[in-house]
Coordinates of C-alpha atoms and ligand atoms in Angstrom, one line a residue:
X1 CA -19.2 7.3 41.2
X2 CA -17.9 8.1 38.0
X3 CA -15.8 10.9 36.5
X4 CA -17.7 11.0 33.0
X5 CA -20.1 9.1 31.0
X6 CA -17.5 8.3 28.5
X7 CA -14.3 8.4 28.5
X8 CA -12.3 8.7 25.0
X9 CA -9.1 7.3 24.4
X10 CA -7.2 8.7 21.5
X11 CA -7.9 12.2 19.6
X12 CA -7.1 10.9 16.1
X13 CA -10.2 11.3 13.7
X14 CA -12.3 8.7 15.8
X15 CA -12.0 10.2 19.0
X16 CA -12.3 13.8 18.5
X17 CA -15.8 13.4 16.0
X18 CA -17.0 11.0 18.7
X19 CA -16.7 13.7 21.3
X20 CA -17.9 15.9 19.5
X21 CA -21.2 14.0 18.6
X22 CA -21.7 13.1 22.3
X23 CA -22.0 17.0 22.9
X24 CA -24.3 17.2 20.9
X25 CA -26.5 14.6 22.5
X26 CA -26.1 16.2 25.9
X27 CA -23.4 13.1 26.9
X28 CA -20.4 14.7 28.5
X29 CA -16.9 12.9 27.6
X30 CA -13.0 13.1 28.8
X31 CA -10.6 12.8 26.2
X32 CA -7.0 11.6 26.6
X33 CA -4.6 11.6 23.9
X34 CA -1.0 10.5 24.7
X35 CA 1.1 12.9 22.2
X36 CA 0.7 16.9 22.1
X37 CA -1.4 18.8 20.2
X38 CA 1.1 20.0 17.9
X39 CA 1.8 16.6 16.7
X40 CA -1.5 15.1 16.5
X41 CA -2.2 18.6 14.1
X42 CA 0.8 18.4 12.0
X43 CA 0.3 14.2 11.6
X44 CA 0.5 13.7 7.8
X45 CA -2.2 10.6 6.7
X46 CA -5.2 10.5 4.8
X47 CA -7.2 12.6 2.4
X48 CA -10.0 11.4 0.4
X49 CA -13.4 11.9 2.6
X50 CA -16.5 10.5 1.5
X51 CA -19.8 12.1 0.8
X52 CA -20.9 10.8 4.3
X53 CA -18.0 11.8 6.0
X54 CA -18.5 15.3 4.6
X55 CA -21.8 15.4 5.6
X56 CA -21.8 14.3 9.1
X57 CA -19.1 17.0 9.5
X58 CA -21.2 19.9 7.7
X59 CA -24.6 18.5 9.5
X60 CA -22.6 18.8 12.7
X61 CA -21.4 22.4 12.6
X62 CA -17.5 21.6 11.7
X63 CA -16.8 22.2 8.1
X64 CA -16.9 25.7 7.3
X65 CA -13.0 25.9 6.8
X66 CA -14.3 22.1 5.1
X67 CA -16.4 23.6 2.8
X68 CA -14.2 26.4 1.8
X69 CA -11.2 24.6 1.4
X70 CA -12.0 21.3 0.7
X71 CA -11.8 20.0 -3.0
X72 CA -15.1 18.4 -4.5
X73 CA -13.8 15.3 -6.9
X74 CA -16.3 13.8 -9.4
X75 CA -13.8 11.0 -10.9
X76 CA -10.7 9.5 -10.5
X77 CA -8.2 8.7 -13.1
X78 CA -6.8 4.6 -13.4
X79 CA -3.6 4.6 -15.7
X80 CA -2.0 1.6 -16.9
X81 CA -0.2 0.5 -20.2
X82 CA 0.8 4.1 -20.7
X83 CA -2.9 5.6 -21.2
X84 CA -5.3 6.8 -18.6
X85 CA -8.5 6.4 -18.1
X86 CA -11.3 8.3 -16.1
X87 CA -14.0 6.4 -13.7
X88 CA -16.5 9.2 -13.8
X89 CA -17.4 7.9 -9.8
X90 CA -20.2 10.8 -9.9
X91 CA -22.0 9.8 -12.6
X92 CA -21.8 6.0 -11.9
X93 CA -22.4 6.4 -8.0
X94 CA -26.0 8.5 -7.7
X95 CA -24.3 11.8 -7.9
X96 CA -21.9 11.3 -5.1
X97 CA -18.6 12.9 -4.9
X98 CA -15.7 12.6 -2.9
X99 CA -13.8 15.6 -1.3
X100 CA -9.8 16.1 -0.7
X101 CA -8.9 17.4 2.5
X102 CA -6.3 16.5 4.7
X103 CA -6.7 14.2 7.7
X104 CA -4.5 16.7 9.8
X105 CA -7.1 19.6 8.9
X106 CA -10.0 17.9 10.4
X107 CA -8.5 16.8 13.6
X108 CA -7.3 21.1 13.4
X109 CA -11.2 21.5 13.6
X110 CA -12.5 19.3 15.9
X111 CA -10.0 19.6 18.2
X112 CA -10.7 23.9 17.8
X113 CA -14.1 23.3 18.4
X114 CA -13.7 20.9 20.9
X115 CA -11.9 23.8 23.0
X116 CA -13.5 26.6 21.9
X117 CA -17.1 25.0 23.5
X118 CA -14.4 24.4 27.2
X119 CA -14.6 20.4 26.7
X120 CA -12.1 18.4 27.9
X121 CA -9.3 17.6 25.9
X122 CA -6.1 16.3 27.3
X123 CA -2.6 16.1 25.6
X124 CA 0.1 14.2 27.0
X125 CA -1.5 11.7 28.7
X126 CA -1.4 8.2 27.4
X127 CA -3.7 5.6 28.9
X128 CA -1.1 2.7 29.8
X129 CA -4.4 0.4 30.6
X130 CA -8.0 -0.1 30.2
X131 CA -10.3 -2.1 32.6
X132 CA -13.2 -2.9 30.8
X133 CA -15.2 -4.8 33.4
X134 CA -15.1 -1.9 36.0
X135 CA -15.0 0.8 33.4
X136 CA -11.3 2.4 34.6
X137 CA -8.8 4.4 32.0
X138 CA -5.2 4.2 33.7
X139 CA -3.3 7.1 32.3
X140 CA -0.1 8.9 32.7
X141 CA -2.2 11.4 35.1
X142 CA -4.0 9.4 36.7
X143 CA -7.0 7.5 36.3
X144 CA -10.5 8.1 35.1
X145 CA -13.7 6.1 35.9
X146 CA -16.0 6.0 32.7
X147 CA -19.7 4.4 32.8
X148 CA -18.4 3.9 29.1
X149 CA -15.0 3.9 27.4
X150 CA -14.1 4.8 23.9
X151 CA -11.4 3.0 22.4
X152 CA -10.4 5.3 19.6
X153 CA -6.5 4.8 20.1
X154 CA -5.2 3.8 16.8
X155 CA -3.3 0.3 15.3
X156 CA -0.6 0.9 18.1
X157 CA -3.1 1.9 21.3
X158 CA -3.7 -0.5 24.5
X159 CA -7.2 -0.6 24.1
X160 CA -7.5 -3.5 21.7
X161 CA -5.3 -5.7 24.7
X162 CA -8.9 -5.3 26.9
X163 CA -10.7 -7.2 24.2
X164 CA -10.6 -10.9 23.9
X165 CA -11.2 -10.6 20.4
X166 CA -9.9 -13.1 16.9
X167 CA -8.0 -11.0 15.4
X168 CA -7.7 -11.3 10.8
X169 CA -4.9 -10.2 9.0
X170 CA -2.7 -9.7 5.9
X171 CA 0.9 -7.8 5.8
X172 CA 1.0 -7.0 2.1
X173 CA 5.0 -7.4 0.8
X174 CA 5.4 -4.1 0.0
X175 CA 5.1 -0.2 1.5
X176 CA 3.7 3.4 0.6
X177 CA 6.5 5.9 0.4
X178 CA 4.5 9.7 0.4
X179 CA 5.7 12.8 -0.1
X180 CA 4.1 16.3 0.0
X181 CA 5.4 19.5 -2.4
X182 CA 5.0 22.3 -2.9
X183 CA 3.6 21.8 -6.5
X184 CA 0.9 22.8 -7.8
X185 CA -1.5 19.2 -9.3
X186 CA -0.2 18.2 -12.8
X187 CA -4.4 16.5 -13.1
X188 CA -7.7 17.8 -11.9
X189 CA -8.2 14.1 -10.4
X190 CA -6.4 11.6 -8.5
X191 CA -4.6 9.5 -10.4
X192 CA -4.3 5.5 -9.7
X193 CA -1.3 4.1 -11.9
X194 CA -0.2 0.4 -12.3
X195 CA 3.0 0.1 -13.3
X196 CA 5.1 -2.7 -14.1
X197 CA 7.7 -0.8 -11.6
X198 CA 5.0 -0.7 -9.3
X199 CA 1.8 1.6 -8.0
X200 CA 2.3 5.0 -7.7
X201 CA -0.6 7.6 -6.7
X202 CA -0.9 11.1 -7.8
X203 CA -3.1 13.4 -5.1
X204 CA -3.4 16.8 -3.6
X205 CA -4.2 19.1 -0.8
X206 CA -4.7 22.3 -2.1
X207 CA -3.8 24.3 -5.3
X208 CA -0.2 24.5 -4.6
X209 CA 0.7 21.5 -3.0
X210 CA 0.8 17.8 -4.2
X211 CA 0.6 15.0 -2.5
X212 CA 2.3 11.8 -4.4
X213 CA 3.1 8.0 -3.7
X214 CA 5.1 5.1 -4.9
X215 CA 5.2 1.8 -3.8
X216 CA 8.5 0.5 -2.0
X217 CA 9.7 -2.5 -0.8
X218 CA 8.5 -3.2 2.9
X219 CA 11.8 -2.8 4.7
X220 CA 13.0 0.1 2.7
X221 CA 14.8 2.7 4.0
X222 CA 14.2 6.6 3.4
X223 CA 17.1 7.5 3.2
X224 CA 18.2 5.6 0.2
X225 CA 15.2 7.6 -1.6
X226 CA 16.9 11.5 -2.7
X227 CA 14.4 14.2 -4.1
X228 CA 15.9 13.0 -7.1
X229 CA 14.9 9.9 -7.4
X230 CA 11.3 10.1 -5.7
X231 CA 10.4 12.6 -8.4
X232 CA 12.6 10.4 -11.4
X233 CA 10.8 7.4 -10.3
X234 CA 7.0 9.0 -10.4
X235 CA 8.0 10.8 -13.5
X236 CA 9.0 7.0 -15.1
X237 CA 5.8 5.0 -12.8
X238 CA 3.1 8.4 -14.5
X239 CA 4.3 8.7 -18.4
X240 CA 1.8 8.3 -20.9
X241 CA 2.8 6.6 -24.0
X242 CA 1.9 9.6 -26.5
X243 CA 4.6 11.7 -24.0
X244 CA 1.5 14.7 -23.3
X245 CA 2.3 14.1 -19.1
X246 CA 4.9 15.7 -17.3
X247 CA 4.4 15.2 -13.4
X248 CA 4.8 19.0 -11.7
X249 CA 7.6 18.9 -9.3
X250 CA 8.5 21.4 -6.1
X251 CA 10.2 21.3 -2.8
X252 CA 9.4 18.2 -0.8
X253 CA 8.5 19.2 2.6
X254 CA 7.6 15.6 3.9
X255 CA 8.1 12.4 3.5
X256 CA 7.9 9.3 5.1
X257 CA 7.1 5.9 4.4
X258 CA 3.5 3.7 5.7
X259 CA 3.3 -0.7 5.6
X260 CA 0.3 -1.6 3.7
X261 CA -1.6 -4.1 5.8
X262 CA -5.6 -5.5 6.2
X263 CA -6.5 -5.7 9.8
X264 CA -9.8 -6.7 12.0
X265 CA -10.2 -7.6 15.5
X266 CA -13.8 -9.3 16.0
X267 CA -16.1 -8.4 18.2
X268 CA -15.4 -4.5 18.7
X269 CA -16.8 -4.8 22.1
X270 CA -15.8 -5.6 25.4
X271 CA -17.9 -4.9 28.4
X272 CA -18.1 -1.1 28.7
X273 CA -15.2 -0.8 26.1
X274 CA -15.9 0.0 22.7
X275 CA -13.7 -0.2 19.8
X276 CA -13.7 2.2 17.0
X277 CA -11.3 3.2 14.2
X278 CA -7.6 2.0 13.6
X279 CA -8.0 0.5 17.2
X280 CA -10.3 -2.3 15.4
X281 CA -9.3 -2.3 11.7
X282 CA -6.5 -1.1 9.2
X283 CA -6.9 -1.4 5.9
X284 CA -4.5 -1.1 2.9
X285 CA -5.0 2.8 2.0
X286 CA -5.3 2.3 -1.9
X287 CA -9.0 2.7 -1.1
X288 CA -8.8 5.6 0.7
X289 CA -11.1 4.6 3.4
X290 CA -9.5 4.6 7.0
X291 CA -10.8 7.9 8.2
X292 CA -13.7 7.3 6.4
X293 CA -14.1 3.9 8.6
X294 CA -13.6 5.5 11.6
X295 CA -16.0 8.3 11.0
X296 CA -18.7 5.4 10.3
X297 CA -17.8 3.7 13.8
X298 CA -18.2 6.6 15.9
X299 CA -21.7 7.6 14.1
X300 CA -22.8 4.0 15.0
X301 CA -21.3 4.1 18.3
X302 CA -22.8 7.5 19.2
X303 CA -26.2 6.9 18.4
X304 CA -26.2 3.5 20.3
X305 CA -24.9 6.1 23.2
X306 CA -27.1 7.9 22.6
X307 CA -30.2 5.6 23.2
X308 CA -28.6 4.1 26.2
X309 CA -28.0 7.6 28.0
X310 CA -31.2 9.3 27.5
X311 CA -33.6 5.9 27.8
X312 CA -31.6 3.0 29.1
X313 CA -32.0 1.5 25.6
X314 CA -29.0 -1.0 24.8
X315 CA -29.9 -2.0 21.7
X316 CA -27.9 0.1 20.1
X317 CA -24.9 -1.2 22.3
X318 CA -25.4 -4.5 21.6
X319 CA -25.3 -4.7 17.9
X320 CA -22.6 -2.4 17.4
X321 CA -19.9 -4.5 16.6
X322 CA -22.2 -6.5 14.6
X323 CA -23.2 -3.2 12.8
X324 CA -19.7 -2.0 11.9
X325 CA -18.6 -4.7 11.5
X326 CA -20.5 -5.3 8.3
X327 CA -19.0 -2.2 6.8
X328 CA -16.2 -3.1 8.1
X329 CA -15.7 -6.1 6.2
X330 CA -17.1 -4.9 2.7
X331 CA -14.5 -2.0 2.9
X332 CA -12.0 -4.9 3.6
X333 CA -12.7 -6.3 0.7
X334 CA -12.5 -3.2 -1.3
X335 CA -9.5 -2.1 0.3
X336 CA -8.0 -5.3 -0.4
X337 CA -9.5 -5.7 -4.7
X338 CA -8.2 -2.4 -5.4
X339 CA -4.5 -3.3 -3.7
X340 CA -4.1 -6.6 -5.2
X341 CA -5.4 -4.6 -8.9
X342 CA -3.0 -2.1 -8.7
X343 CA 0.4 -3.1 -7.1
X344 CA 3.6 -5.0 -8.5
X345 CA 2.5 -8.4 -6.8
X346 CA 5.1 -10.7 -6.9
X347 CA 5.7 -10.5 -10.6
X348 CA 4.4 -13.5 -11.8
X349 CA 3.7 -13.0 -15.0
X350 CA 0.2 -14.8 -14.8
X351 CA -0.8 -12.5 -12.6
X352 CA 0.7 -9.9 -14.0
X353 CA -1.9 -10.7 -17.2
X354 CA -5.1 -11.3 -14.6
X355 CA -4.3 -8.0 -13.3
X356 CA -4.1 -5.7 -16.4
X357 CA -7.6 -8.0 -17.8
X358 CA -9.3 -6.8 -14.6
X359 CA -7.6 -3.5 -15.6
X360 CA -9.4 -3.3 -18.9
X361 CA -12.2 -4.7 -17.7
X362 CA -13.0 -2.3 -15.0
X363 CA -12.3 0.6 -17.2
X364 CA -14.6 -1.0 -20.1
X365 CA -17.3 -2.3 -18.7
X366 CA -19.8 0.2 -16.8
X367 CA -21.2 -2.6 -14.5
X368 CA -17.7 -3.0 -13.3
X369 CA -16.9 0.6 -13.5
X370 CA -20.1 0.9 -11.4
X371 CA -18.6 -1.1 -8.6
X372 CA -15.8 0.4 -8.3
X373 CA -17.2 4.0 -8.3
X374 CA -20.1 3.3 -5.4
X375 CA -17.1 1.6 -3.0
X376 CA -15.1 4.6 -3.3
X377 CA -17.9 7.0 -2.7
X378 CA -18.7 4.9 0.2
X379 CA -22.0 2.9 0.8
X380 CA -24.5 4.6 2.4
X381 CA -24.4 4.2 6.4
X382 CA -27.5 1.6 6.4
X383 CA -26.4 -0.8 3.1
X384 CA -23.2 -1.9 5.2
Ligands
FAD401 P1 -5.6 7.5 14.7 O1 -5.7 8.6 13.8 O2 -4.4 6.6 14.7 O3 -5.8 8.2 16.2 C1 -5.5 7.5 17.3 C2 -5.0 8.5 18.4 O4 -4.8 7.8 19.6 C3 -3.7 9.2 18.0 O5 -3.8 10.6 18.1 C4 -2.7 8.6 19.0 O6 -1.7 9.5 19.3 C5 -3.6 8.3 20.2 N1 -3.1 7.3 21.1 C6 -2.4 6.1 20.8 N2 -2.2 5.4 21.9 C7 -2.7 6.1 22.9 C8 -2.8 5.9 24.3 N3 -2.3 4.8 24.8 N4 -3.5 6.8 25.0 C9 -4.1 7.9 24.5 N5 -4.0 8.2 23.1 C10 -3.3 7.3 22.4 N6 -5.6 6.3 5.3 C11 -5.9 6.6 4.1 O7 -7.1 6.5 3.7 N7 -5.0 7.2 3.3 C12 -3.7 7.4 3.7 O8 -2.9 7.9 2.9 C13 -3.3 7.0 4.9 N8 -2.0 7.1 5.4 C14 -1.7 6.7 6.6 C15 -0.4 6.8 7.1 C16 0.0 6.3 8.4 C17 1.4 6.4 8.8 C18 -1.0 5.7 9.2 C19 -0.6 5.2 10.6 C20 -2.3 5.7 8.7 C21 -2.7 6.1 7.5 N9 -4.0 6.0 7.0 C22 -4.3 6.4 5.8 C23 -5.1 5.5 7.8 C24 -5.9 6.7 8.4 O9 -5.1 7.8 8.7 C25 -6.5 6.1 9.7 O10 -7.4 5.1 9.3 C26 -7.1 7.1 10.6 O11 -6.2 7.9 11.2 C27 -8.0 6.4 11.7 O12 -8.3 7.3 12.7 P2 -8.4 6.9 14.2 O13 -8.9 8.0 15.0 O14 -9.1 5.6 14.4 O15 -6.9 6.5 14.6
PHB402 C1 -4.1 10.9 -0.1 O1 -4.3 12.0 -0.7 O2 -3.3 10.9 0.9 C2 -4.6 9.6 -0.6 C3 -5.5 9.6 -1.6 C4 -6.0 8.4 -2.1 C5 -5.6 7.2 -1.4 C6 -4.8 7.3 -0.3 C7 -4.2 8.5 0.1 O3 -6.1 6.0 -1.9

């Protein structure tokens, strides 16, 4: 006897679309999320989506605020040696766009549509174990007997301790600071800039407010970083040589600071426990591609669920983690290329000169260009 087909751990991105894609199959699903809901919606993280993350969302009935709000990108902007330069992703990458909208604004959704449709959704109650043999989620509640369990529980979950798995990884020496203002952009683009200070990141999330990062030491502290000097620093980190940028400023209402670090824990699969998101992989976010990797998990992992609940077929089971994991790595790698392009490395002055060639190189040569652009878009779900 069991309480659901499958139980979810964690209402993060991975989670919550999982669920929501097993309703729509007809699959019924528990999901326990240890914080409240006010948290998980006011969480500040990502904000690039890709086409395919977009379109699941809009092919599933939960992008209309999405599609209102959301802000269509066809390039990006790479700025180094005082000039920028614009990737035109769009026109490199089939026609493909990206969209900015924040993280925290499509957990709002799916966990509103989530309730609205009476599914179960509970806050405050962490799993402290997972049985993957038997199929048993021991929470702060209680437990729940799954024929199925969905690890979606983030870097810092306890699924990931129910998997025997090898586990890759790389702590990059340095940090993210992020802030969000109320400012409106100072580009119609994101805006990528290598610095011999160091990376700093010019986004958005809506026409008034701006979304900016630079990168910190590792251990730093944020206190020792004053409105002040967040905004002097980007202002130094953003200049164009010619003097025609001036970074908008505002009130910053957030602010916190996020390690940089490449992450995978091979297989994703454990007996009836399934991996998907941050539980299995981080990567460095100068791709922009966690949410976008967990979105592709939990479309592999549903379908497979799929399969198996309406026709016994495992197939889909089976090669999951083989599946995503493919993906996986090639957005590793991305993840990874773009960090080690953009960042103060150790300042090496070799390396220094490798990185602005690639630089150049990148921005000059459309076959590279190319590469870059149809990474960022994302690869379509059956390339990787
Ligand atoms: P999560 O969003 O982490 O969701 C996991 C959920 O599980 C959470 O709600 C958590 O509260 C819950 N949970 C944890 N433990 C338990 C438990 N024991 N029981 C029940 N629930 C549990 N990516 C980018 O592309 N750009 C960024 O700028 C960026 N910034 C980031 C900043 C931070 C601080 C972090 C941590 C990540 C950031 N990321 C960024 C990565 C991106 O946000 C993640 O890849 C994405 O959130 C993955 O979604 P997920 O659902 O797998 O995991
Ligand atoms: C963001 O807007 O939060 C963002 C954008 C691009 C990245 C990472 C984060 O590469």
């Amino acid at each position: 006897m069991t309480d659901t087909q499958v139980g979810i751990v964690g209402a993060g991105p991975a989670g919550l679309l999982l669920g929501h894609l097993l309703a729509r199959l007809g699959i019924d699903s528990v999901v326990l999320e240890a914080r409240s809901r006010e948290y998980v919606e006011q969480r500040v993280r990502a904000g690039v989506l890709e086409q395919g993350t977009v379109d699941v969302l809009t092919e599933t009935g939960v992008a209309d605020r999405l599609q209102r709000e959301g802000m269509v990108h066809h390039g990006i902007e790479l700025r180094f040696g005082g000039a920028g330069h614009r990737v035109p992703l769009s026109d490199l990458a089939a026609g493909r766009a990206i969209t900015v909208y924040g993280q925290q604004e499509v957990v709002k959704d799916l966990i509103a549509a989530r309730l609205d449709a009476g599914l179960p959704l509970e806050f405050e109650a962490g799993a402290t174990e997972v049985d993957a043999e038997v199929g048993i989620v021991r929470h702060e509640g209680g437990e729940l007997r799954c024929e199925v369990i969905a690890g979606c529980d983030g870097f810092h979950g306890v699924s990931r301790a129910a998997v025997p798995a090898q586990v890759f990884e790389r702590v990059y020496p340095f940090a993210w600071l992020g802030i969000l203002a109320h400012a409106a952009p100072s580009s119609e683009e994101l805006i990528y800039t290598h610095h011999e200070r160091g990376f700093a990141l010019h986004s958005m999330r809506s026409p008034s407010v701006t979304r900016n990062y630079l990168q910190v030491p590792p251990d730093e502290d944020i206190e020792d970083w004053p409105d002040e000097r967040i905004w002097a620093e980007l202002q130094t980190r953003m200049a164009l040589a010619d003097g025609s940028f001036s970074l908008n400023e505002g009130e910053i209402f957030e602010k916190g600071i996020a390690p940089m670090r490449s992450f995978v824990a091979e297989p994703m699969r454990h007996g009836r426990l399934f991996l998907a998101g941050d539980a299995a992989h981080i990567v460095p976010a100068t791709g922009a591609k966690g949410l976008n990797l967990a979105v592709a998990d939990v479309r592999v992992l549903a379908r497979g669920l799929g399969a198996y609940f309406d026709h016994g077929d495992e197939r889909g089971l089976d090669g999951y983690s083989e599946r995503c994991l493919r993906r996986v790595w090639r957005v590793q790698h991305f993840s990874w290329w773009m960090t080690q392009m953009l960042h103060r490395l150790t300042g090496d002055p070799f390396e220094a000169k490798l990185q602005r060639s690639q630089l150049e190189y990148v921005v000059r040569s459309e076959a590279a260009a190319r590469t870059l652009a149809e990474n960022y878009v994302g690869l379509e779900l059956e390339d990787a």
